[in-house]
Every structure is written in C-alpha cells, then in structure tokens.
Amino acid sequence: MKLSLFKVAQGCRLGTLNNLGRKGDRTMEFPGCLLYTRTGSAPHLTHDTLRVISRVPVMTQLTLSSLAEHCEVLEEYKEGIGKFIGMPESMFYCSLHDPVNPCPAGYVTNKSVSVWGVGGRLEMTAAKFMSVQQALQPDWFQCLSDGEALCGEVFSTKRARKSVDRSLAFLDECLKLQEQSEVLRNCVMIGVIEGGDTLEERLRSARETAKRPVGGFLLDGFHGDAMTKETRLQLISSVTAELPEDKPRLICGIGQPDEVLECIEAGVDLFESFFPYQVTERGCALSFSFDYQPNPEDTVLQQNGEKEEGEIGDHIDKVTTTKRVPETSFEINLKEKKYCDDFGPVVEGCSCYCCKNHSRAYVHHLLVTNELLAGVLLMIHNFQHYFGFFYAIREALRKDRLGQLKKLVCRQAS
Amino acid sequence: MAAPRDSQSTRSPEPMAAVAASAAGAGTRAPAALALRVVAECGRSKARACELRLPHGTVATPVFMPVGTQGTMKGVTAAQLDSLGCTICLGNTYHLGMRPGPELIQKAGGLHGFMNWNQNLLTDSGGFQMVSLLALSEVTEEGVRFRSPYDGTEILLSPEKSVEIQNALGSDIMMQLDDVVSSTLTGSRVEEAMHRSIRWLDRCISANRRPDRQNLFAIIQGGLDPVLRSKCLEEMTKRDVPGFAIGGLSGGESKEQFWKMVTLSTDRLPREKPRYLMGVGYATDLVVCVALGCDMFDCVFPTRTARFGSALVPTGNLQLKKKQFAKDFRPIDEACTCPTCQRHTRAFLHALLHSNNTTALHHVTVHNIAYQLQLMDAIRTSIVEHRFPDFVRDFMKTMYGELRRCPAWAMEALESVGIPLN
C-alpha cells in the first residue's frame, strides 16, 4: 500500500491509497468512507440493488461481531469472506464491533475482548481473534483492542491507561501471530489508538502504536457523548499530529455530515457509512445539500425552499409526532402525513434509483404499510446521498472550496 | 405520473387499435383490451400455450402471477421483477382501497404509476380478503358490509364500488366482485352465493367505465357441487367478458374435489378466452392444472414462504435456516439462473437468514419468483414442442422420487386427460 498525499489544507488531507488489494492494483481516494454491511451484506440490498447506487466505496466494512460465529464455516469454505458473501470484487476492512449496535461493556480483560454475535458472546483471545481473521482473509483488519476507557460511570486516567496498555499488548501479540501465518501476512493490520479523554494517554497510544509495523490507524472511542465536541476534536488533532503522514487514519462511530467534516479538518481520512443505515431504519431520507456551487438561477429558489423547511407547520409536525429515535436535521421523515400525496422525488435533483423511479407518496405508503421495499428504496437513496457527500468533499478540497461546503453543511445542522 | 419516468421494460405496450386489429385479424371476436392467441395445444391433455395481449404488453401463458399485495412485490424492486421476466403481477383492491385509497392512487396515475410498474397488473375485487380477513363482514344483495380495521368506519363494498376502485387503480385485468363462500361449505348458502355472483357479474359489467382499457373477468362459483358449478358456467359464459376465473376453490377442500371442479370448469369455458385459476401456486398443482386447461395462476405462497427462509426447488423446498445448510456451499439450485443462485451459496443464505438483515429475505424471494416463472416457462416450452406429457412425468419423478409416489389425486387428474403416470 502506498499513500499519495495531493494536498493538505486547513488540516484536511486529500489523496489516494494505491497498490491496494490482492493484486496490488486497486486505488482508494480519501477523504472517503467504507460500505457498511451487516453479516456481510449491505443492509436491505442484494447485489442487483447495490449495483444501481453511484460511487459505492471500493472498500467494504465487515464487522467481526457479525462474522466471528461463522468462523468454522469459513475455514471449511477456504476461499475467504469476499467470495462467501458474494462480493468477490470488493476489498474488505474488518472492524471489531458494529458501530450501530454497541455491545455491553465490561467484557474486556487482559487476555481477551468479547464480541456479540447472534448466538451470544464470543470471547476473542489474540489467538482466537487471529484465527478468525485467517478464515476471513480481509484486506485490512482492526487489531484486537480495548475500547472501553469511557464506558464506566467514572472516567479515570487509570482506566484510560489500561485501555492503552492492553491495546498495545494485544497489538504486539497479534503482530507476532501475523508473522507466523502466510495468509495473514497478506492482510494489513490497523493499529488502534485508545486512551479515553486523557490527552497524555492518547498521545502515548499514538506514539507507541506508530512504532509498530501497522498499515494504518483507527481512532477509537471518540463516538458517543462521553466527551464534549471541543475535547474530541482537540484530542483527534493531537493524535493525528503524532501519526505518520503516509498511513491512513480511520475513525469509527462518527457519521453525521458536520462531524465528518470536523474530523477531516482534524486529520482523519476514512469513515464508516453506518449513518445512512440509521437514517433508513427510522424511515427517513437524507436530504441535506452539499451543493455549495448551485446554479445561480436555482439559488433564489433554494433559498425560498430552505425557508419553507423552517416554517412553523413543519416544526409542529416534528414536535407532536412521538419520536423515539433521534432524528437529525439532515433528513426528512417520510412517515409524516404531509408526504402522503407528494408525488415529487424524495430529494429533488437526486439521480438515485429511488428518486428517479418513485415518489415521496409511494415511499410514505410503503412505510405506513410496513412494507419491506421501504427499507430497500431508502437505503439506496441514503447510501447514494452519503457517497455523493464524500465525493463533494473531495471535489471541494481539490478546488479549495471546503470552507464553503462546511458552511453549507453546518447551516443545516440543528 | 401516468407516463413512466424510467421505462424498465424494453417492451412498449401495444396501442389499443393494434390489439383490436390483430385480434380481429386472428379471426376471434375479442374485446379491444385483450386478445388471446392459442399458439400450441398438447395433443393429449387440455394444456395449451397462448399469447395474451393486454394493454401493458403481451403475456405468454401458462403464466404464474406473483402477488404484490400492497403495491409492492415485498422487498423486490420493480426493476428486479422486470429482469426476472415477470410480465404480470397482482395488486389487492382491498388493501390498496384502504391504504392509500383509490383517489390517491388515481392521482398518482393509477397503480402502474404509483408503483412504477409498466407491465400488466391484475387486481382482485376485494371480496375474498374481506371475507377471510375480517371477523365481522355481512353479505347482502347490496354488497359486503364491514368495518374498516383502521378507523372503524362502516363500509359497503358493492359490485359497483369494487369496480369503481379497480377503475381508479387502472389494472389491465380486474375481477368481478363475487359472493365468496368457503369451499368446505355445503347447502343452500352455496347456491345462493352462486346465483348472486351472476347478478353481481352483470352489475360489475355495467359499472366498468373503461372496458376499452380494463378487462373485467367473471369468476365461476358453485363450490364443489357439479350441478351448481355447471349452472354458473352456463350462465356466466353467456356474458361477453374477456376472460374467466375459476373461483371458490383453493380453500380447505380436498384435492380430489378440487381437480374435478377445475376440469369441469375448463370443459365448459370457451377455448379462445383465458382461464384463470385463482389461488393456486404449488408446483404440482400448477403442472396438473395446466394439463386440465388453465392458463393463469396466482398465489402468495412462493413469496410468503420465501420470507420464512424456504427456497423452492424441483424436489420440493429447502428450509435454509436449518443447520444442515450451514456448510452447504452449493447454490439453492444448480440449474437456476436467478441472481441469487448465480452469486450465493446455501451456506451464506443460512448465515444471513439468522441475522436481522432483510437482504436474506430478498434473496429467497427473488429465487422463489424465478423458480415459479422458470417452471411455467418450461411447461410452456414443452407444450410448444409437443412433449408436455413427458415433461409432466419427468417433473413428477423429480418431485416425488418415483412416479408411483405422486399423490393419488394428481395421478387421477392427469390420467383423466390422457397423461397416465405409470
């Protein structure tokens, strides 16, 4: 793998990762995201429906938690996870946990980390962990790590220190095991930066992990609301400052558009795409604009449109309907009654399969009648919208317009 | 949204004049919205292969029509359904009449526009659902009176109302409202229902505001009584409808009684109009009923069973959630050309079915629809190539292991039309 950095502007890195994949001939652009999957499949989508989406990431995220219990089957299958799940053309990054389903805390020891599959808890020692990776044969995988520094009732420096110590110990053990396996030597280990909300520990984790022969870095434990936004971004910046320029930086658990941009400014390269899935599950469609260079003629209409979105009537809808899941201001809730006879596309100007072929009224009907197709159509739209967002980020960076894009996105944040 | 935005079908629908003209040219006096051409007939049985021209394209029969109850084929997109080779599917008047309602669908350009399906649609009358889904429904000469399960308001579904809703839906084939009684019922209620269905047929025919674009089919009733059924056939065939459905079967009756009513019906239905056997979808039943002279079938079974992880195969079905498939690296069916079988193994589907990712259901749904359509295609080809009896024997051998294990009713039925199984 070779990282080529085109430019760094206001902390944001724009570049490509080259010589990726089995044959060393694949390329991945960053900033970018990975395709989110659940048990090896994009949620709701078969190959045919995934295929109609534009700009699907070249690298797919698998979660160890959903696949570890199938280790025996994969060992017998022998041909690796890509072929098993019917995605032989994709590259794979295997994360430890699923960003959407947080697992119960308190199951990390000096010897093992537990993941939760459908069948229950699976204890991963370094040896077990590496044998699962051997069966999966991913291109990249997150090393076994202790991400629970901020999971207790009280955040202590002691616990932060432990998360770093344990993760480094796991890393060294896994690296040793990797060396002994011909199969695993072809996989890239991603080192995990831990340390909770303690600057000292975060720096130590970054420096120590960077000393090891890892292919990239995962910034773990920055999701959720354990830290304030300011603390999070300061820590991320401090961490990335310690990391080598020529290796990719991934972050987990961050998906909202405004937060993505902030993390890019703090030196992060790659993100997950679980956020569009969460939006889908609450019957919503991503609708935020990332078109910071609109047609001048449209600008007037858009401004008026934006005004309409903020009207009192809308707000009342949002307040009176009982919301059990947190909706963001980057999306519209197609279950709302007002969409029942709206025959326009889900998002005007969107060229996804859902918007080209179906109306808000139809998707509303599917949601109201609990039909499976609702999830399919929304997932298609939400993925395409999200991948389009990342494309816009790269384009904006290329043209030195990221500031404008950020302003536009943040204006739409609640 | 009357015009499709993105045409998923490479077939363009025949303009009405052309359908009528070609129908006239074929020497059959058929209404403008439908034309049936018999392409081949089995020399022995009553099986036939036809071309059914409808406003949204030609359908090759015998045909299996998947059921997309609420204006969607479950997790399968219209584009996927199209690439599977489906040319006609069902929507349910009762469900769609309740939600989102006929006015809204009409605003959307009919059901075709609403779900963006540019091929043919068949809607049923709503009668069956009401009787089967609702605890309290009351049938009078007026129609079926019931309470909406959503807001409790009292609704009357009359023949006129049913046709009105179906006119709004704009389906290519619509069904008359019939007085549906359980097939296990006997006595005067069956006779009453049969006569009422005839009267309701006439009311439906009168109520159809779009006979040039929407084909109203009659539904033969009469339960399991040959006298009643014959009477119904005699009367209904006097009416000039574009097609006939054989109804009142596929309930709890025995298969013995079932096939006898089917064959009695096809004996007395006109050759040059399509025969639609409602609610039949098991593979064996399809093969036998094609032999008995039926052209069209619908059933929720293939798509419903898919959502339970059950995949249809020539030997029956595979319960993919079962442990035995965990390490089975073969596709569902080696000979199947569907996208699921081209790309995925039983083992992967097994694993996925145990997750909460709905994709698992879609994979099996796609396969099961493909299985049904491929089966009908194979049946049709064998009729066209004059080897349908051999096809039937091969089919039964594969399904039951050996011919003598084939269910008795199927053997009798096939024997009755000149296809002995031993």
Tab-separated table of N, CA, C and O in Angstrom, chain B residues 204-290:
chain	number	residue	atom	x	y	z
B	204	CYS	N	-71.262	-5.587	-12.261
B	204	CYS	CA	-69.862	-5.185	-12.481
B	204	CYS	C	-69.624	-4.795	-13.931
B	204	CYS	O	-68.962	-3.797	-14.223
B	205	ILE	N	-70.174	-5.588	-14.846
B	205	ILE	CA	-70.004	-5.287	-16.266
B	205	ILE	C	-70.565	-3.897	-16.575
B	205	ILE	O	-69.926	-3.098	-17.260
B	206	SER	N	-71.740	-3.615	-16.024
B	206	SER	CA	-72.351	-2.296	-16.247
B	206	SER	C	-71.523	-1.177	-15.652
B	206	SER	O	-71.463	-0.078	-16.190
B	207	ALA	N	-70.895	-1.478	-14.527
B	207	ALA	CA	-70.185	-0.421	-13.800
B	207	ALA	C	-68.810	-0.099	-14.370
B	207	ALA	O	-68.218	0.917	-14.024
B	208	ASN	N	-68.307	-0.958	-15.235
B	208	ASN	CA	-66.952	-0.752	-15.757
B	208	ASN	C	-66.911	0.449	-16.693
B	208	ASN	O	-67.450	0.427	-17.793
B	209	ARG	N	-66.259	1.514	-16.231
B	209	ARG	CA	-66.226	2.747	-17.027
B	209	ARG	C	-65.161	2.699	-18.117
B	209	ARG	O	-65.087	3.584	-18.953
B	210	ARG	N	-64.293	1.690	-18.056
B	210	ARG	CA	-63.184	1.659	-19.008
B	210	ARG	C	-63.000	0.287	-19.657
B	210	ARG	O	-61.922	-0.307	-19.575
B	211	PRO	N	-64.055	-0.226	-20.305
B	211	PRO	CA	-63.928	-1.571	-20.889
B	211	PRO	C	-62.919	-1.633	-22.029
B	211	PRO	O	-62.454	-2.713	-22.386
B	212	ASP	N	-62.564	-0.463	-22.563
B	212	ASP	CA	-61.596	-0.462	-23.667
B	212	ASP	C	-60.152	-0.556	-23.168
B	212	ASP	O	-59.229	-0.775	-23.945
B	213	ARG	N	-59.965	-0.363	-21.846
B	213	ARG	CA	-58.606	-0.421	-21.308
B	213	ARG	C	-58.481	-1.418	-20.143
B	213	ARG	O	-57.383	-1.766	-19.754
B	214	GLN	N	-59.594	-1.772	-19.586
B	214	GLN	CA	-59.538	-2.672	-18.432
B	214	GLN	C	-60.481	-3.846	-18.642
B	214	GLN	O	-61.663	-3.650	-18.927
B	215	ASN	N	-59.927	-5.043	-18.498
B	215	ASN	CA	-60.681	-6.259	-18.772
B	215	ASN	C	-61.315	-6.811	-17.507
B	215	ASN	O	-60.612	-7.155	-16.561
B	216	LEU	N	-62.617	-6.896	-17.504
B	216	LEU	CA	-63.316	-7.446	-16.346
B	216	LEU	C	-63.514	-8.943	-16.537
B	216	LEU	O	-64.166	-9.378	-17.492
B	217	PHE	N	-62.965	-9.739	-15.647
B	217	PHE	CA	-63.123	-11.187	-15.700
B	217	PHE	C	-64.270	-11.632	-14.803
B	217	PHE	O	-64.457	-11.105	-13.700
B	218	ALA	N	-65.003	-12.630	-15.266
B	218	ALA	CA	-66.010	-13.272	-14.431
B	218	ALA	C	-65.333	-14.319	-13.551
B	218	ALA	O	-64.254	-14.793	-13.884
B	219	ILE	N	-65.990	-14.650	-12.430
B	219	ILE	CA	-65.446	-15.688	-11.567
B	219	ILE	C	-66.503	-16.783	-11.388
B	219	ILE	O	-67.577	-16.546	-10.812
B	220	ILE	N	-66.184	-17.968	-11.886
B	220	ILE	CA	-67.118	-19.085	-11.793
B	220	ILE	C	-67.165	-19.586	-10.356
B	220	ILE	O	-66.145	-19.915	-9.766
B	221	GLN	N	-68.367	-19.622	-9.804
B	221	GLN	CA	-68.537	-20.139	-8.443
B	221	GLN	C	-69.304	-21.451	-8.503
B	221	GLN	O	-69.334	-22.114	-9.529
B	222	GLY	N	-69.949	-21.823	-7.371
B	222	GLY	CA	-70.713	-23.067	-7.351
B	222	GLY	C	-70.124	-24.099	-6.415
B	222	GLY	O	-70.603	-25.235	-6.340
B	223	GLY	N	-69.063	-23.681	-5.704
B	223	GLY	CA	-68.490	-24.589	-4.715
B	223	GLY	C	-68.021	-25.893	-5.313
B	223	GLY	O	-67.450	-25.935	-6.412
B	224	LEU	N	-68.270	-26.970	-4.591
B	224	LEU	CA	-67.822	-28.293	-5.020
B	224	LEU	C	-68.976	-29.101	-5.611
B	224	LEU	O	-68.873	-30.305	-5.791
B	225	ASP	N	-70.080	-28.426	-5.899
B	225	ASP	CA	-71.259	-29.097	-6.432
B	225	ASP	C	-71.253	-28.985	-7.956
B	225	ASP	O	-71.418	-27.890	-8.500
B	226	PRO	N	-71.110	-30.117	-8.653
B	226	PRO	CA	-71.033	-30.058	-10.125
B	226	PRO	C	-72.277	-29.444	-10.764
B	226	PRO	O	-72.179	-28.763	-11.785
B	227	VAL	N	-73.428	-29.663	-10.141
B	227	VAL	CA	-74.657	-29.098	-10.700
B	227	VAL	C	-74.628	-27.578	-10.610
B	227	VAL	O	-74.901	-26.876	-11.592
B	228	LEU	N	-74.274	-27.092	-9.441
B	228	LEU	CA	-74.220	-25.641	-9.253
B	228	LEU	C	-73.152	-25.007	-10.131
B	228	LEU	O	-73.363	-23.965	-10.751
B	229	ARG	N	-72.004	-25.660	-10.160
B	229	ARG	CA	-70.916	-25.102	-10.955
B	229	ARG	C	-71.279	-25.091	-12.437
B	229	ARG	O	-71.041	-24.107	-13.143
B	230	SER	N	-71.904	-26.147	-12.894
B	230	SER	CA	-72.304	-26.186	-14.306
B	230	SER	C	-73.293	-25.079	-14.617
B	230	SER	O	-73.234	-24.446	-15.672
B	231	LYS	N	-74.211	-24.871	-13.672
B	231	LYS	CA	-75.205	-23.815	-13.861
B	231	LYS	C	-74.511	-22.458	-13.974
B	231	LYS	O	-74.841	-21.642	-14.835
B	232	CYS	N	-73.566	-22.265	-13.086
B	232	CYS	CA	-72.841	-20.997	-13.092
B	232	CYS	C	-72.094	-20.813	-14.412
B	232	CYS	O	-72.121	-19.732	-15.004
B	233	LEU	N	-71.465	-21.876	-14.864
B	233	LEU	CA	-70.731	-21.819	-16.134
B	233	LEU	C	-71.669	-21.481	-17.284
B	233	LEU	O	-71.386	-20.641	-18.136
B	234	GLU	N	-72.807	-22.148	-17.258
B	234	GLU	CA	-73.787	-21.938	-18.337
B	234	GLU	C	-74.197	-20.467	-18.410
B	234	GLU	O	-74.230	-19.873	-19.483
B	235	GLU	N	-74.472	-19.909	-17.249
B	235	GLU	CA	-74.933	-18.522	-17.210
B	235	GLU	C	-73.823	-17.534	-17.524
B	235	GLU	O	-73.982	-16.639	-18.338
B	236	MET	N	-72.697	-17.696	-16.844
B	236	MET	CA	-71.638	-16.693	-16.997
B	236	MET	C	-71.042	-16.675	-18.402
B	236	MET	O	-70.637	-15.605	-18.899
B	237	THR	N	-71.014	-17.846	-19.042
B	237	THR	CA	-70.441	-17.847	-20.398
B	237	THR	C	-71.376	-17.182	-21.405
B	237	THR	O	-70.974	-16.897	-22.530
B	238	LYS	N	-72.593	-16.910	-20.974
B	238	LYS	CA	-73.484	-16.142	-21.853
B	238	LYS	C	-73.078	-14.679	-21.901
B	238	LYS	O	-73.416	-13.954	-22.833
B	239	ARG	N	-72.349	-14.239	-20.845
B	239	ARG	CA	-71.932	-12.833	-20.801
B	239	ARG	C	-70.667	-12.647	-21.626
B	239	ARG	O	-69.803	-13.520	-21.669
B	240	ASP	N	-70.583	-11.482	-22.246
B	240	ASP	CA	-69.424	-11.213	-23.095
B	240	ASP	C	-68.300	-10.582	-22.275
B	240	ASP	O	-68.081	-9.377	-22.281
B	241	VAL	N	-67.594	-11.420	-21.530
B	241	VAL	CA	-66.442	-10.941	-20.767
B	241	VAL	C	-65.166	-11.431	-21.451
B	241	VAL	O	-65.180	-12.468	-22.111
B	242	PRO	N	-64.089	-10.710	-21.291
B	242	PRO	CA	-62.848	-11.088	-21.969
B	242	PRO	C	-62.154	-12.321	-21.384
B	242	PRO	O	-61.299	-12.905	-22.043
B	243	GLY	N	-62.519	-12.711	-20.150
B	243	GLY	CA	-61.857	-13.872	-19.571
B	243	GLY	C	-62.622	-14.395	-18.375
B	243	GLY	O	-63.516	-13.713	-17.841
B	244	PHE	N	-62.284	-15.612	-17.956
B	244	PHE	CA	-62.978	-16.254	-16.846
B	244	PHE	C	-61.995	-16.750	-15.793
B	244	PHE	O	-60.935	-17.297	-16.121
B	245	ALA	N	-62.396	-16.558	-14.545
B	245	ALA	CA	-61.608	-17.132	-13.469
B	245	ALA	C	-62.394	-18.279	-12.868
B	245	ALA	O	-63.627	-18.273	-12.880
B	246	ILE	N	-61.689	-19.266	-12.401
B	246	ILE	CA	-62.309	-20.367	-11.682
B	246	ILE	C	-62.078	-20.081	-10.208
B	246	ILE	O	-60.944	-20.128	-9.712
B	247	GLY	N	-63.180	-19.735	-9.530
B	247	GLY	CA	-63.046	-19.326	-8.145
B	247	GLY	C	-63.684	-20.315	-7.192
B	247	GLY	O	-64.187	-21.358	-7.601
B	248	GLY	N	-63.659	-19.945	-5.917
B	248	GLY	CA	-64.288	-20.762	-4.899
B	248	GLY	C	-63.550	-22.035	-4.594
B	248	GLY	O	-64.053	-22.903	-3.876
B	249	LEU	N	-62.362	-22.204	-5.127
B	249	LEU	CA	-61.554	-23.389	-4.831
B	249	LEU	C	-60.297	-22.930	-4.114
B	249	LEU	O	-60.128	-21.768	-3.821
B	250	SER	N	-59.359	-23.814	-3.934
B	250	SER	CA	-58.112	-23.475	-3.255
B	250	SER	C	-58.367	-22.973	-1.833
B	250	SER	O	-57.726	-22.067	-1.350
B	251	GLY	N	-59.378	-23.538	-1.194
B	251	GLY	CA	-59.633	-23.267	0.213
B	251	GLY	C	-59.291	-24.527	0.979
B	251	GLY	O	-58.232	-25.086	0.812
B	252	GLY	N	-60.211	-25.007	1.774
B	252	GLY	CA	-59.892	-26.199	2.563
B	252	GLY	C	-60.373	-27.500	1.963
B	252	GLY	O	-60.304	-28.540	2.609
B	253	GLU	N	-60.830	-27.450	0.717
B	253	GLU	CA	-61.401	-28.667	0.147
B	253	GLU	C	-60.335	-29.709	-0.144
B	253	GLU	O	-59.150	-29.400	-0.196
B	254	SER	N	-60.766	-30.946	-0.348
B	254	SER	CA	-59.803	-31.994	-0.675
B	254	SER	C	-59.355	-31.818	-2.115
B	254	SER	O	-60.086	-31.301	-2.951
B	255	LYS	N	-58.172	-32.294	-2.384
B	255	LYS	CA	-57.622	-32.154	-3.713
B	255	LYS	C	-58.448	-32.933	-4.737
B	255	LYS	O	-58.528	-32.566	-5.908
B	256	GLU	N	-59.073	-33.989	-4.281
B	256	GLU	CA	-59.909	-34.802	-5.166
B	256	GLU	C	-61.070	-33.994	-5.729
B	256	GLU	O	-61.365	-34.011	-6.907
B	257	GLN	N	-61.733	-33.302	-4.790
B	257	GLN	CA	-62.863	-32.483	-5.206
B	257	GLN	C	-62.381	-31.303	-6.034
B	257	GLN	O	-63.017	-30.902	-7.024
B	258	PHE	N	-61.249	-30.776	-5.623
B	258	PHE	CA	-60.666	-29.618	-6.293
B	258	PHE	C	-60.462	-29.871	-7.783
B	258	PHE	O	-60.976	-29.136	-8.632
B	259	TRP	N	-59.728	-30.927	-8.120
B	259	TRP	CA	-59.385	-31.104	-9.533
B	259	TRP	C	-60.613	-31.388	-10.380
B	259	TRP	O	-60.697	-30.973	-11.544
B	260	LYS	N	-61.595	-32.058	-9.791
B	260	LYS	CA	-62.806	-32.355	-10.552
B	260	LYS	C	-63.562	-31.089	-10.925
B	260	LYS	O	-64.106	-30.982	-12.031
B	261	MET	N	-63.568	-30.115	-10.004
B	261	MET	CA	-64.233	-28.854	-10.309
B	261	MET	C	-63.439	-28.060	-11.349
B	261	MET	O	-64.028	-27.385	-12.200
B	262	VAL	N	-62.112	-28.149	-11.268
B	262	VAL	CA	-61.285	-27.431	-12.238
B	262	VAL	C	-61.543	-27.966	-13.634
B	262	VAL	O	-61.794	-27.210	-14.583
B	263	THR	N	-61.537	-29.288	-13.768
B	263	THR	CA	-61.664	-29.876	-15.102
B	263	THR	C	-63.082	-29.685	-15.652
B	263	THR	O	-63.272	-29.483	-16.845
B	264	LEU	N	-64.057	-29.741	-14.762
B	264	LEU	CA	-65.427	-29.472	-15.184
B	264	LEU	C	-65.519	-28.056	-15.740
B	264	LEU	O	-66.155	-27.811	-16.787
B	265	SER	N	-64.868	-27.137	-15.058
B	265	SER	CA	-64.922	-25.732	-15.479
B	265	SER	C	-64.237	-25.528	-16.831
B	265	SER	O	-64.803	-24.898	-17.734
B	266	THR	N	-63.050	-26.065	-16.973
B	266	THR	CA	-62.346	-25.830	-18.242
B	266	THR	C	-63.062	-26.502	-19.405
B	266	THR	O	-63.001	-26.022	-20.548
B	267	ASP	N	-63.763	-27.602	-19.108
B	267	ASP	CA	-64.538	-28.259	-20.169
B	267	ASP	C	-65.582	-27.326	-20.740
B	267	ASP	O	-65.920	-27.418	-21.930
B	268	ARG	N	-66.114	-26.477	-19.906
B	268	ARG	CA	-67.231	-25.638	-20.337
B	268	ARG	C	-66.885	-24.182	-20.546
B	268	ARG	O	-67.773	-23.359	-20.781
B	269	LEU	N	-65.622	-23.837	-20.460
B	269	LEU	CA	-65.209	-22.469	-20.744
B	269	LEU	C	-64.756	-22.374	-22.186
B	269	LEU	O	-64.199	-23.331	-22.729
B	270	PRO	N	-64.994	-21.223	-22.818
B	270	PRO	CA	-64.615	-21.104	-24.232
B	270	PRO	C	-63.114	-21.253	-24.433
B	270	PRO	O	-62.317	-20.823	-23.612
B	271	ARG	N	-62.757	-21.864	-25.537
B	271	ARG	CA	-61.355	-22.105	-25.849
B	271	ARG	C	-60.572	-20.810	-26.025
B	271	ARG	O	-59.423	-20.699	-25.609
B	272	GLU	N	-61.229	-19.841	-26.680
B	272	GLU	CA	-60.453	-18.676	-27.087
B	272	GLU	C	-60.455	-17.547	-26.055
B	272	GLU	O	-60.162	-16.398	-26.365
B	273	LYS	N	-60.797	-17.892	-24.791
B	273	LYS	CA	-60.667	-16.894	-23.735
B	273	LYS	C	-59.806	-17.478	-22.612
B	273	LYS	O	-59.838	-18.689	-22.367
B	274	PRO	N	-59.031	-16.603	-21.944
B	274	PRO	CA	-58.127	-17.138	-20.911
B	274	PRO	C	-58.886	-17.678	-19.707
B	274	PRO	O	-59.951	-17.175	-19.342
B	275	ARG	N	-58.321	-18.731	-19.089
B	275	ARG	CA	-58.872	-19.354	-17.879
B	275	ARG	C	-57.901	-19.113	-16.730
B	275	ARG	O	-56.759	-19.569	-16.780
B	276	TYR	N	-58.356	-18.414	-15.734
B	276	TYR	CA	-57.518	-18.006	-14.605
B	276	TYR	C	-57.962	-18.780	-13.371
B	276	TYR	O	-59.073	-18.625	-12.889
B	277	LEU	N	-57.081	-19.635	-12.844
B	277	LEU	CA	-57.384	-20.411	-11.652
B	277	LEU	C	-56.812	-19.677	-10.442
B	277	LEU	O	-55.594	-19.565	-10.287
B	278	MET	N	-57.681	-19.187	-9.607
B	278	MET	CA	-57.252	-18.292	-8.527
B	278	MET	C	-56.688	-19.032	-7.322
B	278	MET	O	-57.235	-20.049	-6.902
B	279	GLY	N	-55.607	-18.508	-6.776
B	279	GLY	CA	-55.074	-19.010	-5.525
B	279	GLY	C	-54.288	-20.299	-5.617
B	279	GLY	O	-54.082	-20.979	-4.604
B	280	VAL	N	-53.854	-20.649	-6.824
B	280	VAL	CA	-53.089	-21.897	-6.977
B	280	VAL	C	-51.639	-21.560	-7.281
B	280	VAL	O	-51.358	-20.777	-8.187
B	281	GLY	N	-50.711	-22.186	-6.519
B	281	GLY	CA	-49.312	-21.837	-6.737
B	281	GLY	C	-48.312	-22.917	-6.391
B	281	GLY	O	-47.139	-22.778	-6.707
B	282	TYR	N	-48.734	-24.012	-5.767
B	282	TYR	CA	-47.779	-25.113	-5.524
B	282	TYR	C	-47.413	-25.727	-6.868
B	282	TYR	O	-48.284	-25.916	-7.726
B	283	ALA	N	-46.160	-26.087	-7.018
B	283	ALA	CA	-45.662	-26.562	-8.308
B	283	ALA	C	-46.493	-27.700	-8.883
B	283	ALA	O	-46.887	-27.670	-10.054
B	284	THR	N	-46.771	-28.710	-8.062
B	284	THR	CA	-47.544	-29.857	-8.549
B	284	THR	C	-48.920	-29.410	-9.033
B	284	THR	O	-49.387	-29.839	-10.089
B	285	ASP	N	-49.548	-28.554	-8.265
B	285	ASP	CA	-50.878	-28.069	-8.640
B	285	ASP	C	-50.829	-27.318	-9.961
B	285	ASP	O	-51.737	-27.432	-10.790
B	286	LEU	N	-49.768	-26.537	-10.147
B	286	LEU	CA	-49.637	-25.782	-11.391
B	286	LEU	C	-49.548	-26.726	-12.585
B	286	LEU	O	-50.244	-26.547	-13.595
B	287	VAL	N	-48.690	-27.720	-12.474
B	287	VAL	CA	-48.499	-28.657	-13.586
B	287	VAL	C	-49.803	-29.380	-13.909
B	287	VAL	O	-50.210	-29.466	-15.074
B	288	VAL	N	-50.469	-29.882	-12.874
B	288	VAL	CA	-51.715	-30.618	-13.103
B	288	VAL	C	-52.784	-29.708	-13.707
B	288	VAL	O	-53.466	-30.083	-14.668
B	289	CYS	N	-52.906	-28.512	-13.165
B	289	CYS	CA	-53.975	-27.637	-13.639
B	289	CYS	C	-53.705	-27.064	-15.029
B	289	CYS	O	-54.651	-26.707	-15.742
B	290	VAL	N	-52.455	-27.007	-15.420
B	290	VAL	CA	-52.169	-26.669	-16.815
B	290	VAL	C	-52.675	-27.800	-17.691
B	290	VAL	O	-53.315	-27.568	-18.722
